[in-house]
Amino acid sequence: MSQPDLITPQSSRSGLAQLSPPAIWVAALTLVLVFGSMLPGGRFFTSHINYLPLHTALEFAALAVSGMIFSLAWNLRSEPNNGNIMWMGAGFLTVGLIDFAHILSYAGMPDLVTPSGPEKAINFWLAARYVAAAVLLGVALLPTARWSVLAYQGATVVAIGIAAAIWWLGLGHGDWLPRTFIPGQGLTPFKIGAEVLLALVYGTAAIFLFLKSRRVRNDDLQWLAAAAWVQGLAEMFFTQYADVTDLHNLLGHVYKAIAYVMVYRAIFVAGVQRPYQALELERKRLQALRASEEKFRVLLDDSSDSIFSFYPDGRYSYVNAAFAKTFDKTPDQIIE
C-alpha cells in the first residue's frame, strides 16, 4: 500500500471564506498570547520542585510525538513519495534526543554529569527548538524528492550524531556558551534575542507552509503551518519569564505541547489514517463495480438475443443462454 507524502494533493477547502480548524486554533492562541503578555509574571508554583511533575509531563508529550514521527518515517522508508516524512523523521529524532536532555537537566532533576539548573536546561531547549524550526522550514522550502533506504539510514546516523554533539557540549562544556539566565535577575539579552529570532524563524516557516498548502491543496500542511506558528508564540512567552516557575514559562510549555499535538495530527493523518481510508474507498469501489458487472451479466443472460464474446485465439469467453440454445447446449458446455 503506497503511503502519501505530506505534499500529496488532497481535498482542500476552496477559497478563504471558510475558516479552517488550524486557522481557528492559530487565531485563538494568538489572542491568548496578546492578553497573556499583560498578565503579571509572578511565580505560578511555590518552588521548582512543585512544577517539575507538570513540566516533565508536558515535555514527555512532545517527546512521544517526536518518537512517533521517527518511527513512522522508519517504517515508510521504502515507500514512494517519502521525501517530507523522511526529512521530518530524521529531524525530529534529533529534536527528541535533545529534548530528553532538556527534561533531565531541568531544575530539580538529579544531576546529569553536571548539576541540573535553569541555564543548563535552557541551552538544550534552544538547541532543540532551532533544530525543530529548521525541520519545519525545510518542509516548506525544500523540493520533494524520494529518499532511498540507504539515504534515510544515513540521515538517522547524522541525526544521532548531531544530538550527541549537542549533549557533549551541553553536559561538558556549558561554560563555552553565552549566559542565558542569571538567578535573581532573570533572562539575559542573549536569551531574549535567541527566542525572538526563533519566533521569527517559526513564523516564516508557518507562512511558507501555509502558502505551500494552498498551492498543493493539502490540509495536512496547514496543520504543520499552525504548529510552526504556535511554537513561535511559545517562544514569545519564553522571552517574558523571570523565574522558571512563573505563568509565562508554564504557558510557553503548554503552547509547545499544543504545537506538537498539531504536528501529530498532520503526520498521523497523512502517514497512517489517510492511506487506510483510501484503501477502504478502493475496496468499496471494487465492490460496487463487481455488483454492477453482476447486474449487467444477469441482463445479458436473460436477453432473448444471442450474445457472445471470444478470445483472440477463437475460444469463447462468454455466451448467453439464447446463443447456447441454438446449439442445444448450455453456456458452460460451449465455453468449455
Short mmCIF file of C-alpha atoms in Angstrom, two decimals:
data_model
loop_
_atom_site.label_atom_id
_atom_site.label_comp_id
_atom_site.label_asym_id
_atom_site.label_seq_id
_atom_site.Cartn_x
_atom_site.Cartn_y
_atom_site.Cartn_z
CA MET A 1 0.00 0.00 0.00
CA SER A 2 1.59 3.24 -1.12
CA GLN A 3 1.75 5.95 1.51
CA PRO A 4 1.01 9.57 0.56
CA ASP A 5 3.58 12.19 1.33
CA LEU A 6 2.78 15.39 3.17
CA ILE A 7 2.52 17.32 -0.07
CA THR A 8 0.39 14.85 -1.98
CA PRO A 9 -2.65 16.83 -3.21
CA GLN A 10 -5.66 16.14 -1.02
CA SER A 11 -9.16 17.51 -0.95
CA SER A 12 -8.89 21.08 0.34
CA ARG A 13 -11.33 23.83 1.10
CA SER A 14 -11.97 26.15 -1.78
CA GLY A 15 -11.44 29.83 -1.11
CA LEU A 16 -10.64 31.61 2.11
CA ALA A 17 -14.22 32.25 3.19
CA GLN A 18 -14.43 29.07 5.25
CA LEU A 19 -12.14 29.28 8.27
CA SER A 20 -10.24 26.03 8.75
CA PRO A 21 -9.68 24.39 12.17
CA PRO A 22 -5.93 25.18 12.10
CA ALA A 23 -6.74 28.85 11.44
CA ILE A 24 -9.19 28.91 14.34
CA TRP A 25 -6.54 27.48 16.67
CA VAL A 26 -3.96 29.98 15.44
CA ALA A 27 -6.29 32.93 15.95
CA ALA A 28 -7.38 31.83 19.43
CA LEU A 29 -3.87 31.08 20.69
CA THR A 30 -2.53 34.33 19.26
CA LEU A 31 -5.18 36.24 21.20
CA VAL A 32 -4.25 34.35 24.36
CA LEU A 33 -0.63 35.41 23.83
CA VAL A 34 -1.64 39.06 23.42
CA PHE A 35 -3.68 39.09 26.63
CA GLY A 36 -1.38 36.66 28.44
CA SER A 37 1.53 39.03 27.93
CA MET A 38 -0.36 41.55 30.02
CA LEU A 39 -0.62 39.18 32.98
CA PRO A 40 1.81 39.60 35.85
CA GLY A 41 4.76 37.26 35.69
CA GLY A 42 4.54 36.07 39.28
CA ARG A 43 5.51 32.60 40.34
CA PHE A 44 2.81 30.08 39.48
CA PHE A 45 4.32 27.42 41.75
CA THR A 46 5.86 27.88 45.17
CA SER A 47 9.04 26.09 44.07
CA HIS A 48 10.54 24.44 41.02
CA ILE A 49 10.05 21.05 42.72
CA ASN A 50 6.27 21.55 42.61
CA TYR A 51 6.44 22.49 38.92
CA LEU A 52 8.66 19.56 37.99
CA PRO A 53 5.94 16.86 37.51
CA LEU A 54 3.84 19.07 35.22
CA HIS A 55 6.89 20.19 33.26
CA THR A 56 8.01 16.58 32.81
CA ALA A 57 4.53 15.52 31.65
CA LEU A 58 4.31 18.33 29.09
CA GLU A 59 7.79 17.61 27.76
CA PHE A 60 7.19 13.87 27.53
CA ALA A 61 4.07 14.52 25.43
CA ALA A 62 6.25 16.33 22.90
CA LEU A 63 8.92 13.64 23.23
CA ALA A 64 6.33 10.98 22.36
CA VAL A 65 5.33 12.85 19.20
CA SER A 66 8.98 13.11 18.12
CA GLY A 67 9.37 9.37 18.62
CA MET A 68 6.18 8.68 16.67
CA ILE A 69 7.38 10.77 13.72
CA PHE A 70 10.71 8.96 13.60
CA SER A 71 9.07 5.53 13.93
CA LEU A 72 6.56 6.28 11.19
CA ALA A 73 9.29 7.56 8.88
CA TRP A 74 11.44 4.49 9.54
CA ASN A 75 8.57 2.18 8.61
CA LEU A 76 7.83 4.18 5.43
CA ARG A 77 11.43 4.43 4.25
CA SER A 78 10.81 2.03 1.35
CA GLU A 79 7.65 3.76 0.12
CA PRO A 80 7.41 6.18 -2.82
CA ASN A 81 6.65 9.85 -2.18
CA ASN A 82 8.52 9.70 1.12
CA GLY A 83 10.58 12.91 0.95
CA ASN A 84 8.89 15.07 3.58
CA ILE A 85 8.29 12.32 6.11
CA MET A 86 11.93 11.17 5.82
CA TRP A 87 13.16 14.72 6.44
CA MET A 88 10.86 15.12 9.44
CA GLY A 89 11.69 11.68 10.80
CA ALA A 90 15.42 12.34 10.89
CA GLY A 91 14.96 15.91 12.13
CA PHE A 92 12.59 15.06 14.95
CA LEU A 93 14.83 12.21 16.05
CA THR A 94 17.45 14.88 16.79
CA VAL A 95 14.81 17.10 18.42
CA GLY A 96 13.56 14.28 20.64
CA LEU A 97 17.03 13.31 21.82
CA ILE A 98 17.88 16.92 22.70
CA ASP A 99 14.51 17.43 24.41
CA PHE A 100 15.27 14.38 26.54
CA ALA A 101 18.45 16.12 27.72
CA HIS A 102 16.37 19.24 28.44
CA ILE A 103 13.99 17.20 30.63
CA LEU A 104 16.86 15.61 32.56
CA SER A 105 18.60 18.96 33.04
CA TYR A 106 15.62 20.91 34.39
CA ALA A 107 15.88 22.45 37.84
CA GLY A 108 15.05 19.85 40.47
CA MET A 109 16.13 16.83 38.41
CA PRO A 110 19.05 14.68 39.63
CA ASP A 111 22.47 15.71 38.37
CA LEU A 112 23.26 14.53 34.84
CA VAL A 113 27.08 14.66 34.61
CA THR A 114 26.88 18.29 35.78
CA PRO A 115 24.36 19.89 38.17
CA SER A 116 20.89 20.48 36.73
CA GLY A 117 19.58 24.01 36.61
CA PRO A 118 17.77 26.66 34.56
CA GLU A 119 20.68 27.64 32.33
CA LYS A 120 21.64 24.07 31.50
CA ALA A 121 18.03 23.26 30.57
CA ILE A 122 17.75 26.45 28.52
CA ASN A 123 20.80 25.52 26.45
CA PHE A 124 19.21 22.22 25.44
CA TRP A 125 15.85 23.93 24.91
CA LEU A 126 17.26 26.45 22.46
CA ALA A 127 19.18 23.77 20.55
CA ALA A 128 16.09 21.57 20.18
CA ARG A 129 13.86 24.46 19.14
CA TYR A 130 16.29 25.66 16.46
CA VAL A 131 16.53 22.15 15.02
CA ALA A 132 12.71 21.83 15.01
CA ALA A 133 12.37 25.24 13.34
CA ALA A 134 14.87 24.21 10.66
CA VAL A 135 12.96 20.97 10.04
CA LEU A 136 9.63 22.76 9.53
CA LEU A 137 11.24 25.41 7.36
CA GLY A 138 12.81 22.63 5.30
CA VAL A 139 9.40 21.02 4.71
CA ALA A 140 8.16 24.38 3.47
CA LEU A 141 11.08 25.27 1.19
CA LEU A 142 12.96 22.16 0.11
CA PRO A 143 11.90 20.35 -3.08
CA THR A 144 10.28 16.99 -2.52
CA ALA A 145 12.46 14.06 -3.51
CA ARG A 146 12.24 10.36 -2.85
CA TRP A 147 14.75 9.14 -0.29
CA SER A 148 16.35 5.74 -0.70
CA VAL A 149 16.53 3.38 2.28
CA LEU A 150 20.28 3.95 2.47
CA ALA A 151 19.80 7.73 2.44
CA TYR A 152 17.41 7.59 5.38
CA GLN A 153 19.68 5.27 7.30
CA GLY A 154 22.50 7.74 6.73
CA ALA A 155 20.28 10.63 7.82
CA THR A 156 19.44 8.73 11.01
CA VAL A 157 23.13 8.35 11.81
CA VAL A 158 23.68 12.07 11.17
CA ALA A 159 20.68 12.94 13.37
CA ILE A 160 22.06 10.90 16.26
CA GLY A 161 25.50 12.44 15.71
CA ILE A 162 24.11 15.99 15.90
CA ALA A 163 22.23 15.18 19.09
CA ALA A 164 25.33 13.54 20.60
CA ALA A 165 27.42 16.64 19.80
CA ILE A 166 24.85 18.88 21.50
CA TRP A 167 24.76 16.56 24.54
CA TRP A 168 28.56 16.71 24.71
CA LEU A 169 28.54 20.48 24.53
CA GLY A 170 25.67 20.99 26.97
CA LEU A 171 26.85 18.49 29.57
CA GLY A 172 30.58 19.02 29.45
CA HIS A 173 31.20 22.49 28.09
CA GLY A 174 28.24 24.65 29.04
CA ASP A 175 30.69 27.34 30.11
CA TRP A 176 31.56 27.85 26.45
CA LEU A 177 28.05 29.10 25.75
CA PRO A 178 26.68 32.63 26.33
CA ARG A 179 24.81 33.23 29.56
CA THR A 180 21.05 32.83 29.21
CA PHE A 181 19.73 33.07 32.78
CA ILE A 182 21.03 34.75 35.90
CA PRO A 183 19.35 33.76 39.18
CA GLY A 184 17.74 36.74 40.84
CA GLN A 185 17.89 38.78 37.64
CA GLY A 186 16.18 36.63 35.03
CA LEU A 187 16.83 36.23 31.33
CA THR A 188 19.86 37.73 29.63
CA PRO A 189 19.63 39.80 26.45
CA PHE A 190 21.17 36.89 24.54
CA LYS A 191 18.40 34.53 25.66
CA ILE A 192 15.67 37.02 24.80
CA GLY A 193 17.22 37.72 21.39
CA ALA A 194 17.59 34.00 20.67
CA GLU A 195 13.90 33.42 21.48
CA VAL A 196 12.76 36.35 19.33
CA LEU A 197 14.85 35.05 16.43
CA LEU A 198 13.30 31.62 16.94
CA ALA A 199 9.82 33.14 16.83
CA LEU A 200 10.69 34.82 13.54
CA VAL A 201 12.00 31.57 12.04
CA TYR A 202 8.90 29.69 13.15
CA GLY A 203 6.69 32.46 11.81
CA THR A 204 8.47 32.33 8.46
CA ALA A 205 8.08 28.56 8.33
CA ALA A 206 4.37 28.91 9.15
CA ILE A 207 3.81 31.40 6.33
CA PHE A 208 5.62 29.31 3.73
CA LEU A 209 3.93 26.10 4.91
CA PHE A 210 0.54 27.78 4.58
CA LEU A 211 1.35 29.07 1.09
CA LYS A 212 2.53 25.61 0.10
CA SER A 213 -0.65 24.05 1.48
CA ARG A 214 -2.70 26.36 -0.75
CA ARG A 215 -0.51 25.63 -3.74
CA VAL A 216 -0.66 21.84 -3.46
CA ARG A 217 -4.13 21.79 -1.85
CA ASN A 218 -3.17 19.87 1.26
CA ASP A 219 -4.81 20.39 4.63
CA ASP A 220 -2.09 18.45 6.48
CA LEU A 221 0.41 21.17 5.65
CA GLN A 222 -1.99 23.69 7.17
CA TRP A 223 -1.74 21.82 10.45
CA LEU A 224 2.05 21.94 10.20
CA ALA A 225 1.83 25.66 9.48
CA ALA A 226 -0.34 26.11 12.56
CA ALA A 227 2.13 24.07 14.62
CA ALA A 228 5.02 26.29 13.50
CA TRP A 229 3.05 29.44 14.32
CA VAL A 230 2.04 28.20 17.77
CA GLN A 231 5.61 27.18 18.53
CA GLY A 232 6.64 30.71 17.58
CA LEU A 233 4.06 32.05 20.04
CA ALA A 234 5.54 29.77 22.70
CA GLU A 235 8.95 31.31 22.16
CA MET A 236 7.47 34.75 22.79
CA PHE A 237 6.24 33.57 26.20
CA PHE A 238 9.80 32.42 26.91
CA THR A 239 11.06 35.97 26.46
CA GLN A 240 8.96 37.16 29.39
CA TYR A 241 9.53 34.94 32.40
CA ALA A 242 11.72 35.92 35.32
CA ASP A 243 11.55 32.58 37.12
CA VAL A 244 11.20 29.03 35.78
CA THR A 245 8.04 28.53 37.84
CA ASP A 246 6.10 31.59 36.68
CA LEU A 247 2.99 31.74 34.49
CA HIS A 248 4.76 32.74 31.27
CA ASN A 249 7.10 29.76 31.48
CA LEU A 250 4.15 27.44 32.03
CA LEU A 251 2.20 28.92 29.11
CA GLY A 252 5.25 28.52 26.87
CA HIS A 253 5.42 24.81 27.67
CA VAL A 254 1.66 24.40 27.17
CA TYR A 255 1.91 26.09 23.77
CA LYS A 256 4.76 23.79 22.81
CA ALA A 257 2.65 20.74 23.74
CA ILE A 258 -0.25 22.06 21.66
CA ALA A 259 2.08 22.63 18.70
CA TYR A 260 3.29 19.04 18.92
CA VAL A 261 -0.29 17.76 19.01
CA MET A 262 -0.83 19.64 15.74
CA VAL A 263 2.29 18.02 14.27
CA TYR A 264 0.98 14.64 15.41
CA ARG A 265 -2.36 15.32 13.74
CA ALA A 266 -0.71 16.23 10.45
CA ILE A 267 1.72 13.30 10.38
CA PHE A 268 -0.67 10.66 11.70
CA VAL A 269 -3.43 11.55 9.25
CA ALA A 270 -1.06 11.79 6.27
CA GLY A 271 1.01 8.72 7.05
CA VAL A 272 -1.39 6.34 8.77
CA GLN A 273 -5.06 7.27 8.67
CA ARG A 274 -5.48 8.53 5.13
CA PRO A 275 -3.84 5.53 3.38
CA TYR A 276 -6.25 3.17 5.12
CA GLN A 277 -9.17 5.45 4.29
CA ALA A 278 -8.06 5.37 0.65
CA LEU A 279 -7.80 1.57 0.80
CA GLU A 280 -11.30 1.32 2.22
CA LEU A 281 -12.67 3.60 -0.51
CA GLU A 282 -10.96 1.47 -3.15
CA ARG A 283 -12.44 -1.69 -1.62
CA LYS A 284 -15.94 -0.18 -1.73
CA ARG A 285 -15.39 0.98 -5.31
CA LEU A 286 -14.41 -2.52 -6.39
CA GLN A 287 -17.42 -3.99 -4.61
CA ALA A 288 -19.72 -1.55 -6.42
CA LEU A 289 -18.02 -2.38 -9.72
CA ARG A 290 -18.47 -6.12 -9.16
CA ALA A 291 -22.14 -5.57 -8.29
CA SER A 292 -22.64 -3.58 -11.49
CA GLU A 293 -20.92 -6.28 -13.53
CA GLU A 294 -23.14 -8.93 -11.96
CA LYS A 295 -26.30 -6.96 -12.81
CA PHE A 296 -25.08 -6.49 -16.39
CA ARG A 297 -24.35 -10.22 -16.70
CA VAL A 298 -27.86 -11.02 -15.48
CA LEU A 299 -29.30 -8.73 -18.17
CA LEU A 300 -27.20 -10.44 -20.84
CA ASP A 301 -28.17 -13.90 -19.63
CA ASP A 302 -31.86 -13.02 -19.69
CA SER A 303 -31.74 -11.43 -23.15
CA SER A 304 -33.58 -13.19 -25.99
CA ASP A 305 -30.83 -12.10 -28.39
CA SER A 306 -27.79 -14.28 -28.95
CA ILE A 307 -24.81 -12.63 -27.31
CA PHE A 308 -21.28 -13.95 -27.17
CA SER A 309 -17.62 -12.88 -26.99
CA PHE A 310 -14.43 -14.77 -27.69
CA TYR A 311 -10.68 -14.62 -27.11
CA PRO A 312 -8.22 -13.75 -29.91
CA ASP A 313 -7.49 -17.48 -30.37
CA GLY A 314 -11.15 -18.15 -31.19
CA ARG A 315 -12.25 -19.66 -27.88
CA TYR A 316 -15.49 -18.33 -26.45
CA SER A 317 -15.07 -16.19 -23.37
CA TYR A 318 -18.81 -15.64 -22.82
CA VAL A 319 -22.08 -16.85 -24.28
CA ASN A 320 -25.59 -16.23 -23.02
CA ALA A 321 -28.40 -18.77 -22.79
CA ALA A 322 -30.02 -17.67 -26.06
CA PHE A 323 -26.79 -18.26 -28.01
CA ALA A 324 -26.17 -21.66 -26.37
CA LYS A 325 -29.73 -22.75 -27.09
CA THR A 326 -29.08 -22.53 -30.85
CA PHE A 327 -26.61 -25.42 -30.38
CA ASP A 328 -28.78 -27.29 -27.87
CA LYS A 329 -26.11 -26.80 -25.24
CA THR A 330 -25.64 -24.88 -22.00
CA PRO A 331 -23.32 -21.82 -21.88
CA ASP A 332 -20.85 -23.79 -19.75
CA GLN A 333 -20.64 -26.57 -22.33
CA ILE A 334 -19.79 -24.13 -25.13
CA ILE A 335 -17.18 -22.23 -23.12
CA GLU A 336 -15.50 -25.48 -22.06
#
